[in-house]
Coordinates of N, CA and C in Angstrom, one line a residue:
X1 N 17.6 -17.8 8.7 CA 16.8 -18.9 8.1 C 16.1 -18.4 6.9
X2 N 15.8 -19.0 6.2 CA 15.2 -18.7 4.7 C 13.7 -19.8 4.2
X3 N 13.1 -19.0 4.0 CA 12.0 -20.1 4.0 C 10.9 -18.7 3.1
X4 N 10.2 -19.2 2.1 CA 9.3 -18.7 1.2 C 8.1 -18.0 2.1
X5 N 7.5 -17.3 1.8 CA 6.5 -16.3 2.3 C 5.5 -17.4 3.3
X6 N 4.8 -18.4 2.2 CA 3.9 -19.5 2.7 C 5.0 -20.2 4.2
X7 N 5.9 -20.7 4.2 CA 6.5 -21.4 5.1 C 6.6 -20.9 6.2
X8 N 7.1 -19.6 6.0 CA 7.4 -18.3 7.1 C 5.9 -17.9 8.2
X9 N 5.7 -18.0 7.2 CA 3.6 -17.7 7.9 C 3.3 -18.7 8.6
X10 N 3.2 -20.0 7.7 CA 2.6 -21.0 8.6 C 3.5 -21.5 9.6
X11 N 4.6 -21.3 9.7 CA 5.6 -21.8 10.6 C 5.5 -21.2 12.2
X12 N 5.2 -19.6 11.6 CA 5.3 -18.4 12.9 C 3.9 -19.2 13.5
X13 N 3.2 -19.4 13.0 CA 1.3 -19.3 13.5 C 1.6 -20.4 14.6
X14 N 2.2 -21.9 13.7 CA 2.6 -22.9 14.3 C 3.1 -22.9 15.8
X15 N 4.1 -22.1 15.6 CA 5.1 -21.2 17.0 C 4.6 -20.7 18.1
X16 N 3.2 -19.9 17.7 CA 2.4 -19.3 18.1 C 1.5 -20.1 19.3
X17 N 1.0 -21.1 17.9 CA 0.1 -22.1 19.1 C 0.9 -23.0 19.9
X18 N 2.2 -23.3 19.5 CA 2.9 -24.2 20.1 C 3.3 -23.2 21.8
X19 N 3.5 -22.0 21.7 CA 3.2 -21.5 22.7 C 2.6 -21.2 23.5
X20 N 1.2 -21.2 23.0 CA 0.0 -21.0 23.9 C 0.1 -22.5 24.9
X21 N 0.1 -23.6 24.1 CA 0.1 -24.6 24.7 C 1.2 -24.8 25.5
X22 N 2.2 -24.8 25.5 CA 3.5 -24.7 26.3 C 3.2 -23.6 27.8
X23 N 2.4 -22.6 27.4 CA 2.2 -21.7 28.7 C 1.3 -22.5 29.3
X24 N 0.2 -23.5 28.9 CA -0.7 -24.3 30.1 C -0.3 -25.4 30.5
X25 N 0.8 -26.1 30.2 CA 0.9 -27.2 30.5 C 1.9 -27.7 31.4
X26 N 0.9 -28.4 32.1 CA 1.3 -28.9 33.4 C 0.8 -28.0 34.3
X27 N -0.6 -27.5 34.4 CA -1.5 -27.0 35.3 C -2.3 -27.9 35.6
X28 N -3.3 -27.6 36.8 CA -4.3 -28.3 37.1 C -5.7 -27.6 36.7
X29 N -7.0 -28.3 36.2 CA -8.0 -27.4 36.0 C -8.1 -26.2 36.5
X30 N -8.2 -26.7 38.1 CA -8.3 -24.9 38.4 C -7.3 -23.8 38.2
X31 N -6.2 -24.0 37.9 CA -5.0 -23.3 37.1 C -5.2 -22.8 36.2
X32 N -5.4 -23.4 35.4 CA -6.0 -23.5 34.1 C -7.4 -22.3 33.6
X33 N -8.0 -22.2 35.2 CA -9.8 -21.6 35.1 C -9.2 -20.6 36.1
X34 N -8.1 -20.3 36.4 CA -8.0 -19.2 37.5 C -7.4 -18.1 36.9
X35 N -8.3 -17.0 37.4 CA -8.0 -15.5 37.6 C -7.1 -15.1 37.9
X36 N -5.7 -15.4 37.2 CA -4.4 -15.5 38.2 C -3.9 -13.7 38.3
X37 N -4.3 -12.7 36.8 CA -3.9 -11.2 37.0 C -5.0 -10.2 37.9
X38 N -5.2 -10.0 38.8 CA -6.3 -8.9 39.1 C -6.0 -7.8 38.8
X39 N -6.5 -7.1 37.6 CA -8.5 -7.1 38.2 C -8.7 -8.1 37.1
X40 N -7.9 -8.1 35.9 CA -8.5 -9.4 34.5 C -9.3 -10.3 35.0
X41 N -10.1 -10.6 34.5 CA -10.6 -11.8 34.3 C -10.1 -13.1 33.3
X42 N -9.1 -12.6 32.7 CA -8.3 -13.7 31.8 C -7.9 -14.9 32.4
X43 N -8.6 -15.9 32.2 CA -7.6 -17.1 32.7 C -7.1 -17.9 31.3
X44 N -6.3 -19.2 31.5 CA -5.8 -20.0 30.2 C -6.6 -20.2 29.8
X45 N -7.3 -20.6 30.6 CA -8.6 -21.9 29.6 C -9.6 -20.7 28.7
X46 N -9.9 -19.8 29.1 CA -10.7 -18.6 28.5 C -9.8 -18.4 27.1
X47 N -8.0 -18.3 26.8 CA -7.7 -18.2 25.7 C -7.7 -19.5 25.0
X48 N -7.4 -20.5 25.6 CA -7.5 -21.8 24.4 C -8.8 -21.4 24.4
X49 N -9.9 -21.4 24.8 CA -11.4 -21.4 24.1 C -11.2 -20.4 22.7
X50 N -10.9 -19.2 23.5 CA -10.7 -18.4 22.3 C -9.7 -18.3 21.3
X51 N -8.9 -18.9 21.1 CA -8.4 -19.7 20.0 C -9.1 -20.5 19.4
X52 N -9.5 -21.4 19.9 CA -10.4 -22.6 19.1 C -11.5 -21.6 18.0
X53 N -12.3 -20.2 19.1 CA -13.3 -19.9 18.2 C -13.1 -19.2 17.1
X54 N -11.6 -18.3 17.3 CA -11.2 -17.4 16.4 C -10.6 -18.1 15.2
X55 N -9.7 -19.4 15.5 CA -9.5 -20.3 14.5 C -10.5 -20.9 13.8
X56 N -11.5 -20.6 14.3 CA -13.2 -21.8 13.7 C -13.5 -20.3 12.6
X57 N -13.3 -19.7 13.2 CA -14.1 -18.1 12.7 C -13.9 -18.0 11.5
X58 N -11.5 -17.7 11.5 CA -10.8 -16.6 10.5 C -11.1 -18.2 9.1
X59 N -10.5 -18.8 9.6 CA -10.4 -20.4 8.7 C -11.6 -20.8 8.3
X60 N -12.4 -21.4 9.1 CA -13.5 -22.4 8.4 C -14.8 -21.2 7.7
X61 N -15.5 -20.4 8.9 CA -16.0 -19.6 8.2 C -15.8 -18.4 7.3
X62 N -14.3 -17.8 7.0 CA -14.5 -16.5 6.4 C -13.8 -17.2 5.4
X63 N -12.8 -18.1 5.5 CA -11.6 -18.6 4.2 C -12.8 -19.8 3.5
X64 N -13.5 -20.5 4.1 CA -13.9 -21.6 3.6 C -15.5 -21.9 3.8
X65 N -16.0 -20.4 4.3 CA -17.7 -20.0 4.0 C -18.1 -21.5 4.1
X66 N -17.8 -22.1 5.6 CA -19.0 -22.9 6.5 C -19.8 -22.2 7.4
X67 N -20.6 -22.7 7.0 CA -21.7 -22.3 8.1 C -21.5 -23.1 9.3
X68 N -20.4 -22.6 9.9 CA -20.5 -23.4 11.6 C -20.7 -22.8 13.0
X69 N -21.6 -23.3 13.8 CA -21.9 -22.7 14.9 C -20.5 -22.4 15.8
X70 N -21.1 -21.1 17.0 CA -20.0 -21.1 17.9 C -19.9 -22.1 18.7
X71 N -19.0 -22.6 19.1 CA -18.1 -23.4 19.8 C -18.6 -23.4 21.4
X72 N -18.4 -22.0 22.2 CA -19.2 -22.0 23.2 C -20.3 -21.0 23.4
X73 N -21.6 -21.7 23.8 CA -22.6 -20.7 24.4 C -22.4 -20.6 26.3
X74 N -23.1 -19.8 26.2 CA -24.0 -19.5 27.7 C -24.1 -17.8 28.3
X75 N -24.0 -17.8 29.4 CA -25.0 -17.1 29.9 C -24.1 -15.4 29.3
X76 N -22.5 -15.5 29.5 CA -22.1 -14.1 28.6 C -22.2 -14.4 27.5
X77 N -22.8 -15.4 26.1 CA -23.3 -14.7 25.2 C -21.9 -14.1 24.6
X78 N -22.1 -14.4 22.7 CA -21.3 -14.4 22.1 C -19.8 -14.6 22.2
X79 N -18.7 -13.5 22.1 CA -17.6 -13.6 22.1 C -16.7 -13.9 23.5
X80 N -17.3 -13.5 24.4 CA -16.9 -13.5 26.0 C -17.4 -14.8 26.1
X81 N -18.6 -15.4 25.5 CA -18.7 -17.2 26.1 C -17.3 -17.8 26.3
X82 N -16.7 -17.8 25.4 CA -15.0 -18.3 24.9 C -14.6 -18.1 26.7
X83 N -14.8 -17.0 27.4 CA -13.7 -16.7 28.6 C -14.7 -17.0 29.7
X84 N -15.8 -18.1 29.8 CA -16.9 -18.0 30.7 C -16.3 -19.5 31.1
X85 N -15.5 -19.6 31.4 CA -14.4 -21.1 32.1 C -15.1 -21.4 33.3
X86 N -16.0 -21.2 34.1 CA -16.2 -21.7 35.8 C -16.9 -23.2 35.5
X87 N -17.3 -23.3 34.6 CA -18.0 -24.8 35.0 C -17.6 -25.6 33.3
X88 N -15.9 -24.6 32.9 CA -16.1 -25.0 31.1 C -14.9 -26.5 31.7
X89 N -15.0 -27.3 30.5 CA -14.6 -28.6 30.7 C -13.1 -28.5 29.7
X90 N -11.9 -28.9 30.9 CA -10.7 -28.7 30.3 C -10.4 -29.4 28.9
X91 N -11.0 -30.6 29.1 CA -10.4 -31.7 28.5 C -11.2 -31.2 26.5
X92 N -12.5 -31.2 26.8 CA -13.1 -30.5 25.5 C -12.9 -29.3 25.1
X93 N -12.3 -28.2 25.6 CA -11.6 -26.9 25.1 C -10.4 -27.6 24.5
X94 N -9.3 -27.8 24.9 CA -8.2 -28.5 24.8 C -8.5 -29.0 23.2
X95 N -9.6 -30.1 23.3 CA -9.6 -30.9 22.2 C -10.3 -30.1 21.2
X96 N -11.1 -29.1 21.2 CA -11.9 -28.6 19.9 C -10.5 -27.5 19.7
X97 N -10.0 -26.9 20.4 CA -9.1 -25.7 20.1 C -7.9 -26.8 19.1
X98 N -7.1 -27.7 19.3 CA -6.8 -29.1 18.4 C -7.4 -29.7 17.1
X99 N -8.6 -29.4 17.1 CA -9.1 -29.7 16.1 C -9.4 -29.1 15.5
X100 N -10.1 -27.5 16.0 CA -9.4 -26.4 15.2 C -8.2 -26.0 13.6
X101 N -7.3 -26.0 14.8 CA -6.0 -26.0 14.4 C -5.9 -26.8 13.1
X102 N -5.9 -28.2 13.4 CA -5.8 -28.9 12.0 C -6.7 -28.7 11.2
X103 N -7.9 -28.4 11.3 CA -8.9 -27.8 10.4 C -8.1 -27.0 9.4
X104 N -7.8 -25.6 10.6 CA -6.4 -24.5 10.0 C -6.0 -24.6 8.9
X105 N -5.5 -26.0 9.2 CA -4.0 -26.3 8.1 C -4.6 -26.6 7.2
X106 N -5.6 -27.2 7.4 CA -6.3 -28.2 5.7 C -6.6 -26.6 4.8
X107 N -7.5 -25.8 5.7 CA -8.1 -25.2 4.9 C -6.9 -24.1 4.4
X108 N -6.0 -23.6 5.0 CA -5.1 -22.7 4.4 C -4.0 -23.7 3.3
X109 N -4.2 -25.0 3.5 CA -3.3 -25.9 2.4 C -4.2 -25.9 1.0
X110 N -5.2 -25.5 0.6 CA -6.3 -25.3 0.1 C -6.2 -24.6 -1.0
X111 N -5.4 -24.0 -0.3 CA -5.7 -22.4 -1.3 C -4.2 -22.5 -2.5
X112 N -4.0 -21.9 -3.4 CA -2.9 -22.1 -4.1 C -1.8 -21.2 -3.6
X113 N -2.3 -20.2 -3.3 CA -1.4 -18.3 -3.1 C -1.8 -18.1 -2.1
X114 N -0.5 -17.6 -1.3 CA -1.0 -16.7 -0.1 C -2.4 -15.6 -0.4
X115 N -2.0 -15.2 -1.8 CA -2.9 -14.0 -2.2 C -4.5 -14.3 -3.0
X116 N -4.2 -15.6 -2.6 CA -5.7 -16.0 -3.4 C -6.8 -15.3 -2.2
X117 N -7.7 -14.7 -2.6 CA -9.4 -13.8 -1.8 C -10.2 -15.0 -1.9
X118 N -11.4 -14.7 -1.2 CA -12.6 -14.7 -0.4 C -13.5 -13.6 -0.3
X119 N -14.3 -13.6 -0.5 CA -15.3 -12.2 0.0 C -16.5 -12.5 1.2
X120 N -16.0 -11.8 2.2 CA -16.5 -12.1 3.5 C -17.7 -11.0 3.9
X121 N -18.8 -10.9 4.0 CA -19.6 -9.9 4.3 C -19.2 -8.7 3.7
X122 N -19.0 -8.6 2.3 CA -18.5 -7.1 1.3 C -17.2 -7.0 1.4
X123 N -16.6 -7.7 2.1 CA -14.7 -7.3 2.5 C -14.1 -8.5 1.7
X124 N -12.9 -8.0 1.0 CA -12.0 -9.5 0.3 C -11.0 -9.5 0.8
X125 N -10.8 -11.0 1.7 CA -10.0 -10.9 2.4 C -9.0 -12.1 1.6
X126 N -7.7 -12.0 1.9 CA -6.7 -12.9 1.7 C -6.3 -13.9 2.7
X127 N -5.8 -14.9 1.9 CA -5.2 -15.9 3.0 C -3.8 -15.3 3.7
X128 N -3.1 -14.4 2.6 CA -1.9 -13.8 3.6 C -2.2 -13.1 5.2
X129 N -3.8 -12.2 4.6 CA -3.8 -11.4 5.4 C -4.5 -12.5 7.2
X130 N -4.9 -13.2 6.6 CA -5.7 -14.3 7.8 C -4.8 -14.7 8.5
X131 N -3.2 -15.1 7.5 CA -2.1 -15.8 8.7 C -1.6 -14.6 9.4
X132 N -1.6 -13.5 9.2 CA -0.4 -12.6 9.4 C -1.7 -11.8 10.5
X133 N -3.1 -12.2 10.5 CA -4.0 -12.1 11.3 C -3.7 -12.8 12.6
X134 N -3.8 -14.0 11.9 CA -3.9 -15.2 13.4 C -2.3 -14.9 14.3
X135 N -1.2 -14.2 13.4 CA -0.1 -14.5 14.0 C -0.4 -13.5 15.2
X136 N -0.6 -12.4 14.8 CA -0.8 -11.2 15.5 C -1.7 -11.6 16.6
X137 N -2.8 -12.2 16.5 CA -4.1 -12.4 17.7 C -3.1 -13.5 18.9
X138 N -2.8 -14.3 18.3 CA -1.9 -15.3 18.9 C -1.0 -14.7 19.7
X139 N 0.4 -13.8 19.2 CA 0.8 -13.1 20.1 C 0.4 -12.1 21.2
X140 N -0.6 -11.9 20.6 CA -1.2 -10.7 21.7 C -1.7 -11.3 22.9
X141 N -2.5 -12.6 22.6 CA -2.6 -13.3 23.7 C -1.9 -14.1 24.5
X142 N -0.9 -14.4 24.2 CA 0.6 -15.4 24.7 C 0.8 -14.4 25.5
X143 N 1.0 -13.2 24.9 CA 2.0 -11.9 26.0 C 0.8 -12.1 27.6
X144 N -0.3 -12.3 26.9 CA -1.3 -12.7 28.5 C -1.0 -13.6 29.0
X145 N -1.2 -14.8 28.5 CA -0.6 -16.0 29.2 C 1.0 -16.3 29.9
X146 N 1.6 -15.3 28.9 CA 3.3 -15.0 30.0 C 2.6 -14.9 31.3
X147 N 2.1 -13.6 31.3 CA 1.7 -13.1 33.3 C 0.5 -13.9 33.5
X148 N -0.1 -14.6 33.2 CA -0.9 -15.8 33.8 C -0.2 -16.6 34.6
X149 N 0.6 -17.2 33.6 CA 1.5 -18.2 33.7 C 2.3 -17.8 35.0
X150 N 3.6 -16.9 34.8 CA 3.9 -16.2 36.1 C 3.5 -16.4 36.7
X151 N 2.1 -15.5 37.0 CA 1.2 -15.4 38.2 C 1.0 -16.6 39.0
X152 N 0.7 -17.6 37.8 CA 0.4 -18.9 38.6 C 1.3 -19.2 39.6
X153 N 2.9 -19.8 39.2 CA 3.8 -20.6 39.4 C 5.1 -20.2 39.2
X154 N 5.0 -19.3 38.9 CA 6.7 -18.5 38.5 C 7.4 -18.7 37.5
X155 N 6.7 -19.7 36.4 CA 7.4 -20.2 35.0 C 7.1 -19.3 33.9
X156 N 8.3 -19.2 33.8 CA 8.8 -18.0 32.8 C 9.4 -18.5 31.4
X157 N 9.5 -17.8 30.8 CA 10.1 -18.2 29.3 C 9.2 -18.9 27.8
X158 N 9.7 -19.0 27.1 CA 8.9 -19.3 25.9 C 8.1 -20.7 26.4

C-alpha cells in the first residue's frame, strides 16, 4: 500500500484504536472491570480510561496548550485514577475515550506538517513525533488487552 507519511500515521493510530475497541466488545461491565491477568491489575476498562487521558494529554494539552482537567480523579490519584475501574462507569469511559479521539483528529488536522512544533514545558515537540507516540502507547497496550481478552473468553485475534 502507499499512502504519504500524514496518511500512514493517522491510519496506523486509527488501527490502533479500532483495536482497542474490537478487544472489548461484547463484554459485560464486569468483564470489562475484571482482573482477568494475575497478579496485574490491568483490566479493559482501566485502558480505554487511559486512552481517553493520554489522548486528552498528547493532543489537546501539549499539541494544542488547553488547559484541560484530568478525566478521572479519586482515591489512586493521578495517572493510576485512569485504572481505578471498581465503581468507574462503562458507559462514560467509553464515551469520553470517543470523544477523545475525535478531538485527536481535529487537532492533528490543524496543523499543516507532520513537522510543524509546539513547545511543551522547554521540550519541542512535533506532531510526527505525537502520532508515532500514540502509535506506540496504543500497541503496547493492545498487546495487554490480547491476554485480557483471552483471559476472559478465549477470543483471540485482531
Amino acid at each position: 500500500m502507499e499512502a504519504d507519511d500524514r496518511t500512514s500515521l493517522t491510519s496506523f493510530l486509527d488501527c490502533q484504536r479500532a483495536t482497542l475497541a474490537l478487544k472489548c466488545r461484547g463484554l459485560t461491565a464486569g468483564q470489562l472491570r475484571s482482573r482477568a491477568v494475575p497478579p496485574s491489575t490491568l483490566t479493559l476498562l482501566g485502558l480505554v480510561r487511559h486512552a481517553a487521558s493520554v489522548e486528552r494529554s498528547w493532543f489537546r494539552f501539549v499539541l494544542n496548550a488547553e488547559d484541560v482537567p484530568t478525566l478521572w480523579t479519586g482515591e489512586a490519584g493521578g495517572a493510576q485514577a485512569d485504572f481505578d475501574v471498581e465503581n468507574a462507569d462503562v458507559d462514560e469511559a467509553f464515551a469520553a475515550w470517543q470523544e477523545e479521539c475525535a478531538r485527536s483528529r481535529a487537532v492533528a488536522s490543524s496543523f499543516a506538517s507532520l513537522d510543524d512544533t509546539v513547545t511543551c514545558a522547554g521540550a519541542t515537540i512535533s506532531l510526527r513525533f505525537v502520532l508515532t507516540h500514540m502509535i506506540e502507547e496504543y500497541a503496547r497496550h493492545n498487546g495487554h488487552a490480547d491476554l485480557l481478552r483471552e483471559s476472559l473468553d478465549g477470543t483471540v485475534g485482531e
